[in-house]
Amino acid sequence: MDRCVVLVDAGYLLGAAASLLAGEPTRSGITVDHAALIQGLRERAEVETGCGLLRIYWFDGAPDRVPQPEHRRLRVMPRVTVRLGALTRTDGRWAQKGVDAAMHTELTELARNRACSDIVLVTGDGDLLPGLMSAKEHGVAVHLWALQAADGDYNQSEDLVAEADERRVLDRDWITRAVRAREGACPGAPHAPTRPEIAAILSAPLPEPGRGGTSPSGLAGKNGAAPESGAQTAAPPHPAEEPPGAHPRGVPTPKDLAELGRPPAAPHSAPQQAPAGATLRWSSDKGWVDRGGAPAEPPEAASLPMLAQLTSAEQRWADREEDITAVSGDPFEVGQVYARRWIARLGGPGHLHQLTALYPRIPHRIDGELLRYAARFGLLAHKDDQIDENDRYAIRAGFWREVDTHTGTERAPAE
């Protein structure tokens, strides 16, 4: 059967790419265009082997084998099959488990069943040597591809290199067609937002005192619920208490949130207490704890229906099908998909205009549902059951982009 198959060890390929382009083997230092990468692998495999492609197998690790956003993008691409091993954390480092065993099994089965004439291996793991030798004994030509090493040396098992029928090196020019170093990346520092919509939310001003809501950083609170409302311009209620050089986007403290619930005090007057009926809810290992001082949700926010209330059983089934087959899991796209469904089922523009007046804050009921929906796409993994702060900003930015598209609202670009 004159067909070729490509088996890709994603940990090897992307780790080597990160070392080559960003200086360290962590994927957080690179951005990957998976569609371009798959297309590049397919075209090169067909040229190198002289055979048409049967399939590309993408082997990678994931916590609890839950597909991550990149895996969801890959598995809906033509001629791509994703195989996931486990990803475990030991001594502060992530390690793949079961990926090499899965590659060995696939390699030997393809050769034994004569499913192809050529197999391309993109890996450096010497544990695949027995599988490579078995494939050769079944009459399959094995092509071993390496990614150019950052130090110019081998980044593959020498035994694997010696046993392969053909060997090629994917150089820097080839890999940079699909993989690039992340701009401004440095260890321990959060990445700057790459979308103007995210920057706009981050730069939105504080609400006026007494009007409710929090700073834009409150959108990323640990309990995952967004603040409810607030005006677009404001000054801090007590400027004298702000430490010099304080970052305007720092996560607000309980005192900050309590202060936002107080009406402005007259000069030389005694300090005023927060409304007696207001509560501030904090999560802990013992559950929810109520603290006084948080502003109540405005009525216009409480009246907005949640997506679950607008969705029939048939629509729920269709939504799930779309999530599995068409939604990549990119945080920005997840926010757009949720908003698109919610808007389509509102039945009128009234609620939508109510929501637009609350920008950039999403009512906590809807925001909580939005983040629970995002959790289906594996965005909680790696984060100790917390969605990463940058991902939360991206999810909400995608939500607002879809709302703005339907209302014709144009946001001024953030400086």
Short mmCIF file of C-alpha atoms in Angstrom, two decimals:
data_model
loop_
_atom_site.label_atom_id
_atom_site.label_comp_id
_atom_site.label_asym_id
_atom_site.label_seq_id
_atom_site.Cartn_x
_atom_site.Cartn_y
_atom_site.Cartn_z
CA MET A 1 0.00 0.00 0.00
CA ASP A 2 1.82 3.12 -1.22
CA ARG A 3 0.75 5.47 1.50
CA CYS A 4 2.65 7.24 4.26
CA VAL A 5 1.79 7.86 7.90
CA VAL A 6 3.32 10.51 10.16
CA LEU A 7 3.69 9.88 13.91
CA VAL A 8 4.45 13.08 15.83
CA ASP A 9 5.70 13.22 19.41
CA ALA A 10 4.34 16.70 20.22
CA GLY A 11 6.37 16.94 23.41
CA TYR A 12 9.57 16.47 21.43
CA LEU A 13 8.62 18.66 18.45
CA LEU A 14 7.27 21.64 20.38
CA GLY A 15 9.82 21.36 23.19
CA ALA A 16 12.67 21.41 20.67
CA ALA A 17 11.02 24.31 18.84
CA ALA A 18 10.77 26.27 22.09
CA SER A 19 14.45 25.60 22.85
CA LEU A 20 15.46 26.69 19.37
CA LEU A 21 13.29 29.81 19.14
CA ALA A 22 12.75 30.95 22.74
CA GLY A 23 15.80 29.58 24.53
CA GLU A 24 14.01 27.19 26.89
CA PRO A 25 11.95 24.02 26.29
CA THR A 26 8.64 25.30 27.67
CA ARG A 27 5.68 25.72 25.33
CA SER A 28 4.59 28.93 27.07
CA GLY A 29 7.43 30.66 25.25
CA ILE A 30 6.07 29.96 21.75
CA THR A 31 2.89 30.39 19.74
CA VAL A 32 1.87 27.64 17.32
CA ASP A 33 -0.24 27.84 14.17
CA HIS A 34 -1.39 24.23 14.27
CA ALA A 35 -3.09 24.35 10.86
CA ALA A 36 0.13 25.57 9.22
CA LEU A 37 2.19 23.02 11.13
CA ILE A 38 0.00 20.10 10.05
CA GLN A 39 0.00 21.31 6.45
CA GLY A 40 3.78 21.60 6.52
CA LEU A 41 4.17 18.08 7.89
CA ARG A 42 1.81 16.68 5.27
CA GLU A 43 3.48 18.37 2.32
CA ARG A 44 6.98 17.42 3.42
CA ALA A 45 6.01 13.81 4.15
CA GLU A 46 4.46 13.36 0.72
CA VAL A 47 7.54 14.84 -0.99
CA GLU A 48 10.06 12.87 1.09
CA THR A 49 8.30 9.50 0.78
CA GLY A 50 6.79 9.90 -2.69
CA CYS A 51 3.47 8.60 -1.29
CA GLY A 52 0.11 10.14 -0.54
CA LEU A 53 -0.68 10.77 3.11
CA LEU A 54 -2.93 8.32 4.92
CA ARG A 55 -2.96 10.04 8.31
CA ILE A 56 -1.03 12.14 10.83
CA TYR A 57 -1.06 10.84 14.41
CA TRP A 58 -0.42 13.53 17.02
CA PHE A 59 0.75 12.11 20.37
CA ASP A 60 0.72 14.40 23.38
CA GLY A 61 0.13 14.46 27.12
CA ALA A 62 -2.79 16.08 28.96
CA PRO A 63 -3.83 16.12 32.63
CA ASP A 64 -6.26 13.23 33.16
CA ARG A 65 -6.14 12.83 29.36
CA VAL A 66 -8.58 15.74 29.03
CA PRO A 67 -8.13 17.36 25.56
CA GLN A 68 -6.67 20.85 25.78
CA PRO A 69 -7.69 23.65 23.37
CA GLU A 70 -4.85 22.81 20.99
CA HIS A 71 -5.93 19.15 20.93
CA ARG A 72 -9.49 20.14 20.12
CA ARG A 73 -8.24 22.23 17.21
CA LEU A 74 -6.11 19.38 15.93
CA ARG A 75 -8.60 16.55 16.17
CA VAL A 76 -11.14 18.22 13.87
CA MET A 77 -8.54 18.76 11.12
CA PRO A 78 -8.65 16.43 8.09
CA ARG A 79 -6.38 13.36 8.28
CA VAL A 80 -5.33 14.10 11.88
CA THR A 81 -5.83 11.72 14.80
CA VAL A 82 -4.96 12.82 18.35
CA ARG A 83 -3.74 10.28 20.90
CA LEU A 84 -3.37 11.51 24.48
CA GLY A 85 -1.26 10.16 27.28
CA ALA A 86 -1.28 11.37 30.86
CA LEU A 87 0.50 14.50 32.05
CA THR A 88 1.65 14.37 35.66
CA ARG A 89 3.41 16.91 37.86
CA THR A 90 6.42 15.77 39.88
CA ASP A 91 8.74 18.07 41.83
CA GLY A 92 7.20 21.09 40.13
CA ARG A 93 7.73 19.76 36.60
CA TRP A 94 5.27 18.28 34.11
CA ALA A 95 6.07 14.88 32.59
CA GLN A 96 4.29 12.80 29.94
CA LYS A 97 3.26 9.25 30.80
CA GLY A 98 2.21 6.65 28.26
CA VAL A 99 2.95 8.67 25.12
CA ASP A 100 5.92 6.57 24.02
CA ALA A 101 3.97 3.36 24.69
CA ALA A 102 1.06 4.63 22.56
CA MET A 103 3.44 5.56 19.74
CA HIS A 104 5.10 2.12 19.92
CA THR A 105 1.72 0.38 19.71
CA GLU A 106 0.57 2.48 16.74
CA LEU A 107 3.88 2.02 14.94
CA THR A 108 3.85 -1.77 15.22
CA GLU A 109 0.15 -2.13 14.41
CA LEU A 110 0.42 -0.03 11.25
CA ALA A 111 3.37 -2.11 10.05
CA ARG A 112 1.83 -5.46 10.99
CA ASN A 113 -1.42 -4.64 9.20
CA ARG A 114 0.44 -3.30 6.14
CA ALA A 115 -1.58 -0.08 6.37
CA CYS A 116 1.23 1.94 4.75
CA SER A 117 4.55 1.61 2.97
CA ASP A 118 6.37 4.47 4.75
CA ILE A 119 6.22 5.79 8.29
CA VAL A 120 7.63 9.17 9.31
CA LEU A 121 8.65 9.43 12.97
CA VAL A 122 9.04 12.90 14.48
CA THR A 123 10.57 12.03 17.83
CA GLY A 124 13.82 11.66 19.70
CA ASP A 125 12.80 8.99 22.21
CA GLY A 126 15.01 5.93 22.23
CA ASP A 127 12.20 3.87 23.77
CA LEU A 128 10.73 3.62 20.26
CA LEU A 129 13.72 1.63 18.99
CA PRO A 130 12.02 -1.81 19.33
CA GLY A 131 8.94 -0.52 17.49
CA LEU A 132 11.08 0.97 14.73
CA MET A 133 12.93 -2.32 14.27
CA SER A 134 9.65 -4.26 14.22
CA ALA A 135 8.23 -1.95 11.53
CA LYS A 136 11.31 -2.50 9.37
CA GLU A 137 10.94 -6.27 9.70
CA HIS A 138 7.40 -5.94 8.30
CA GLY A 139 8.73 -4.22 5.19
CA VAL A 140 7.95 -0.60 6.13
CA ALA A 141 10.46 2.15 5.35
CA VAL A 142 11.00 4.30 8.46
CA HIS A 143 11.90 7.98 8.07
CA LEU A 144 13.19 9.71 11.21
CA TRP A 145 12.84 13.48 11.40
CA ALA A 146 14.63 15.69 13.90
CA LEU A 147 14.11 19.34 14.68
CA GLN A 148 17.25 21.44 14.54
CA ALA A 149 18.79 21.50 18.00
CA ALA A 150 19.44 24.84 19.67
CA ASP A 151 23.08 23.94 20.36
CA GLY A 152 23.67 22.34 16.96
CA ASP A 153 24.03 18.87 18.51
CA TYR A 154 21.80 15.80 18.41
CA ASN A 155 18.48 15.97 20.27
CA GLN A 156 17.58 12.36 19.41
CA SER A 157 18.63 8.93 20.56
CA GLU A 158 21.74 7.87 18.64
CA ASP A 159 20.45 4.29 18.42
CA LEU A 160 17.22 5.58 16.88
CA VAL A 161 19.19 7.65 14.36
CA ALA A 162 21.38 4.68 13.43
CA GLU A 163 18.44 2.31 12.87
CA ALA A 164 16.25 4.61 10.74
CA ASP A 165 16.09 4.05 6.97
CA GLU A 166 16.10 7.77 6.19
CA ARG A 167 16.84 10.80 8.36
CA ARG A 168 16.02 14.46 7.82
CA VAL A 169 16.44 17.59 9.92
CA LEU A 170 13.65 20.20 10.07
CA ASP A 171 15.56 23.46 10.24
CA ARG A 172 14.75 26.87 11.71
CA ASP A 173 13.37 28.21 8.43
CA TRP A 174 10.92 25.32 8.18
CA ILE A 175 9.62 25.44 11.76
CA THR A 176 9.20 29.23 11.82
CA ARG A 177 6.51 28.96 9.15
CA ALA A 178 4.20 27.69 11.90
CA VAL A 179 5.93 28.33 15.24
CA ARG A 180 7.20 31.64 16.61
CA ALA A 181 8.71 32.83 19.86
CA ARG A 182 6.15 34.67 21.96
CA GLU A 183 6.91 38.38 21.96
CA GLY A 184 7.94 39.83 25.29
CA ALA A 185 7.98 36.45 26.99
CA CYS A 186 10.13 36.24 30.10
CA PRO A 187 10.11 33.67 32.91
CA GLY A 188 7.64 34.46 35.70
CA ALA A 189 5.98 37.40 33.93
CA PRO A 190 2.44 37.31 32.53
CA HIS A 191 2.19 37.65 28.78
CA ALA A 192 0.86 40.91 27.44
CA PRO A 193 -2.58 40.56 25.85
CA THR A 194 -2.34 40.04 22.11
CA ARG A 195 -5.90 41.06 21.23
CA PRO A 196 -7.06 44.69 21.32
CA GLU A 197 -10.37 43.55 22.86
CA ILE A 198 -8.53 42.16 25.89
CA ALA A 199 -6.46 45.33 26.22
CA ALA A 200 -9.66 47.40 26.10
CA ILE A 201 -11.17 45.47 29.02
CA LEU A 202 -7.96 45.73 31.03
CA SER A 203 -7.77 49.49 30.45
CA ALA A 204 -11.44 50.21 31.25
CA PRO A 205 -11.61 52.77 34.12
CA LEU A 206 -12.87 52.12 37.63
CA PRO A 207 -16.58 52.59 38.41
CA GLU A 208 -17.79 55.54 40.41
CA PRO A 209 -17.93 54.99 44.17
CA GLY A 210 -21.30 53.77 45.35
CA ARG A 211 -22.35 52.52 41.92
CA GLY A 212 -21.23 48.89 42.38
CA GLY A 213 -18.72 46.79 40.50
CA THR A 214 -14.96 46.61 40.75
CA SER A 215 -11.91 47.37 38.75
CA PRO A 216 -11.36 45.39 35.55
CA SER A 217 -9.00 43.14 37.46
CA GLY A 218 -11.99 42.05 39.50
CA LEU A 219 -13.06 40.18 36.40
CA ALA A 220 -10.42 37.65 37.23
CA GLY A 221 -11.44 37.05 40.82
CA LYS A 222 -10.70 33.66 42.25
CA ASN A 223 -14.33 32.61 42.48
CA GLY A 224 -14.65 33.10 38.69
CA ALA A 225 -17.62 35.51 38.91
CA ALA A 226 -17.43 38.87 37.20
CA PRO A 227 -18.40 42.11 38.93
CA GLU A 228 -21.81 43.33 38.01
CA SER A 229 -21.94 46.94 36.99
CA GLY A 230 -20.34 50.34 37.15
CA ALA A 231 -19.85 53.64 35.37
CA GLN A 232 -17.08 54.13 32.84
CA THR A 233 -15.23 56.95 34.59
CA ALA A 234 -14.32 57.30 38.22
CA ALA A 235 -11.66 58.25 40.72
CA PRO A 236 -10.66 56.13 43.70
CA PRO A 237 -12.80 56.97 46.74
CA HIS A 238 -9.81 57.57 48.98
CA PRO A 239 -6.82 58.69 46.89
CA ALA A 240 -4.72 59.39 49.96
CA GLU A 241 -4.81 55.70 50.89
CA GLU A 242 -3.45 54.56 47.51
CA PRO A 243 0.23 53.62 47.88
CA PRO A 244 2.62 55.42 45.53
CA GLY A 245 3.17 53.55 42.29
CA ALA A 246 0.29 51.16 42.90
CA HIS A 247 -0.60 49.22 39.79
CA PRO A 248 -4.05 50.29 38.52
CA ARG A 249 -4.91 46.75 37.47
CA GLY A 250 -3.96 44.92 40.65
CA VAL A 251 -6.48 42.43 42.02
CA PRO A 252 -8.64 44.39 44.50
CA THR A 253 -8.39 43.57 48.18
CA PRO A 254 -11.45 43.01 50.40
CA LYS A 255 -10.98 46.55 51.70
CA ASP A 256 -11.01 47.95 48.15
CA LEU A 257 -14.27 46.19 47.37
CA ALA A 258 -15.84 47.27 50.64
CA GLU A 259 -14.86 50.88 49.98
CA LEU A 260 -16.57 50.79 46.58
CA GLY A 261 -19.83 50.09 48.38
CA ARG A 262 -19.68 53.31 50.41
CA PRO A 263 -21.18 56.63 49.31
CA PRO A 264 -18.70 59.51 48.98
CA ALA A 265 -17.96 61.03 52.37
CA ALA A 266 -18.29 64.75 53.03
CA PRO A 267 -15.12 66.62 54.06
CA HIS A 268 -14.21 66.24 57.77
CA SER A 269 -17.11 63.84 58.33
CA ALA A 270 -16.91 60.60 60.24
CA PRO A 271 -16.20 57.47 58.17
CA GLN A 272 -19.36 55.93 56.75
CA GLN A 273 -20.09 52.25 56.90
CA ALA A 274 -21.10 50.10 53.97
CA PRO A 275 -24.82 49.36 53.52
CA ALA A 276 -26.01 46.98 56.21
CA GLY A 277 -27.64 44.55 53.79
CA ALA A 278 -24.67 44.23 51.41
CA THR A 279 -22.50 41.14 51.42
CA LEU A 280 -19.14 40.26 50.03
CA ARG A 281 -18.74 36.56 49.28
CA TRP A 282 -15.34 34.92 49.52
CA SER A 283 -14.52 31.31 48.80
CA SER A 284 -12.47 29.22 51.20
CA ASP A 285 -11.77 25.59 51.98
CA LYS A 286 -14.91 25.69 54.16
CA GLY A 287 -17.17 26.98 51.41
CA TRP A 288 -18.64 30.46 50.95
CA VAL A 289 -18.04 33.08 53.61
CA ASP A 290 -20.12 36.26 53.67
CA ARG A 291 -18.45 39.56 54.50
CA GLY A 292 -20.15 42.92 54.74
CA GLY A 293 -19.46 45.67 52.27
CA ALA A 294 -20.12 44.49 48.70
CA PRO A 295 -22.65 46.36 46.58
CA ALA A 296 -25.79 44.51 45.56
CA GLU A 297 -26.31 43.52 41.93
CA PRO A 298 -28.28 46.15 40.00
CA PRO A 299 -31.84 45.14 38.97
CA GLU A 300 -31.09 45.41 35.25
CA ALA A 301 -28.32 42.84 35.66
CA ALA A 302 -30.41 40.46 37.76
CA SER A 303 -33.16 40.43 35.11
CA LEU A 304 -30.89 39.08 32.36
CA PRO A 305 -31.68 35.39 31.64
CA MET A 306 -28.95 32.77 31.57
CA LEU A 307 -28.27 30.67 28.49
CA ALA A 308 -29.50 27.50 30.21
CA GLN A 309 -32.90 29.14 30.75
CA LEU A 310 -33.16 29.93 27.03
CA THR A 311 -32.02 26.55 25.71
CA SER A 312 -34.28 23.63 24.83
CA ALA A 313 -33.25 19.98 25.10
CA GLU A 314 -32.83 19.76 21.32
CA GLN A 315 -30.67 22.89 21.25
CA ARG A 316 -28.58 21.56 24.11
CA TRP A 317 -27.84 18.39 22.14
CA ALA A 318 -26.97 20.41 19.01
CA ASP A 319 -24.73 22.72 21.08
CA ARG A 320 -22.81 19.76 22.43
CA GLU A 321 -22.32 18.36 18.95
CA GLU A 322 -20.96 21.70 17.78
CA ASP A 323 -18.64 21.90 20.80
CA ILE A 324 -17.16 18.50 19.98
CA THR A 325 -16.79 18.89 16.23
CA ALA A 326 -16.37 22.59 15.44
CA VAL A 327 -15.23 24.63 18.48
CA SER A 328 -11.46 24.65 18.87
CA GLY A 329 -11.39 25.57 22.55
CA ASP A 330 -9.46 28.81 22.08
CA PRO A 331 -10.55 31.01 25.03
CA PHE A 332 -11.52 33.97 22.83
CA GLU A 333 -13.56 31.70 20.54
CA VAL A 334 -15.27 30.04 23.52
CA GLY A 335 -16.52 33.45 24.67
CA GLN A 336 -17.79 34.23 21.17
CA VAL A 337 -19.64 30.90 20.82
CA TYR A 338 -21.38 31.32 24.18
CA ALA A 339 -22.42 34.91 23.38
CA ARG A 340 -23.62 33.96 19.89
CA ARG A 341 -25.96 31.31 21.28
CA TRP A 342 -27.17 33.53 24.11
CA ILE A 343 -27.94 36.45 21.77
CA ALA A 344 -29.71 34.23 19.22
CA ARG A 345 -32.09 32.94 21.92
CA LEU A 346 -32.88 36.19 23.70
CA GLY A 347 -35.75 36.92 21.33
CA GLY A 348 -35.29 40.70 21.31
CA PRO A 349 -32.73 43.51 21.63
CA GLY A 350 -33.91 44.78 25.02
CA HIS A 351 -31.76 42.54 27.21
CA LEU A 352 -28.80 43.01 24.90
CA HIS A 353 -28.86 46.80 25.32
CA GLN A 354 -29.13 46.34 29.10
CA LEU A 355 -25.99 44.25 29.02
CA THR A 356 -24.10 46.69 26.79
CA ALA A 357 -24.59 49.43 29.36
CA LEU A 358 -22.66 47.33 31.91
CA TYR A 359 -19.47 46.99 29.80
CA PRO A 360 -16.84 45.77 30.65
CA ARG A 361 -18.50 43.87 33.49
CA ILE A 362 -20.62 40.78 32.95
CA PRO A 363 -23.34 40.05 35.57
CA HIS A 364 -22.03 37.36 37.88
CA ARG A 365 -24.78 34.82 37.04
CA ILE A 366 -24.01 34.97 33.32
CA ASP A 367 -20.28 35.22 33.90
CA GLY A 368 -20.30 32.14 36.11
CA GLU A 369 -22.20 30.19 33.47
CA LEU A 370 -19.76 31.42 30.82
CA LEU A 371 -16.74 30.19 32.80
CA ARG A 372 -18.40 26.84 33.54
CA TYR A 373 -18.97 26.46 29.81
CA ALA A 374 -15.30 27.28 29.16
CA ALA A 375 -14.26 24.61 31.65
CA ARG A 376 -15.65 21.94 29.29
CA PHE A 377 -12.78 22.65 26.91
CA GLY A 378 -10.04 21.65 29.31
CA LEU A 379 -9.15 25.23 30.23
CA LEU A 380 -9.10 24.25 33.92
CA ALA A 381 -6.27 21.77 33.46
CA HIS A 382 -2.74 22.81 34.52
CA LYS A 383 -4.30 25.50 36.71
CA ASP A 384 -5.25 23.56 39.86
CA ASP A 385 -8.93 23.79 38.92
CA GLN A 386 -8.64 27.51 38.23
CA ILE A 387 -8.95 29.07 34.78
CA ASP A 388 -5.80 31.03 34.04
CA GLU A 389 -6.18 34.80 34.47
CA ASN A 390 -5.20 35.57 30.87
CA ASP A 391 -7.65 32.95 29.62
CA ARG A 392 -10.45 34.53 31.65
CA TYR A 393 -9.74 37.91 30.08
CA ALA A 394 -9.75 36.29 26.64
CA ILE A 395 -13.05 34.48 27.29
CA ARG A 396 -14.76 37.70 28.34
CA ALA A 397 -13.19 39.66 25.50
CA GLY A 398 -14.60 37.12 23.04
CA PHE A 399 -18.01 37.46 24.69
CA TRP A 400 -17.96 41.26 24.34
CA ARG A 401 -16.69 41.11 20.75
CA GLU A 402 -19.76 39.08 19.78
CA VAL A 403 -22.10 41.41 21.70
CA ASP A 404 -20.55 44.46 20.04
CA THR A 405 -20.91 42.81 16.61
CA HIS A 406 -24.65 42.39 17.11
CA THR A 407 -25.22 45.85 18.59
CA GLY A 408 -22.95 47.69 16.15
CA THR A 409 -20.89 49.07 19.05
CA GLU A 410 -17.36 50.21 18.30
CA ARG A 411 -14.92 50.38 21.18
CA ALA A 412 -12.11 52.89 21.15
CA PRO A 413 -8.77 51.07 20.90
CA ALA A 414 -6.85 50.86 24.17
CA GLU A 415 -3.70 52.90 24.42
#
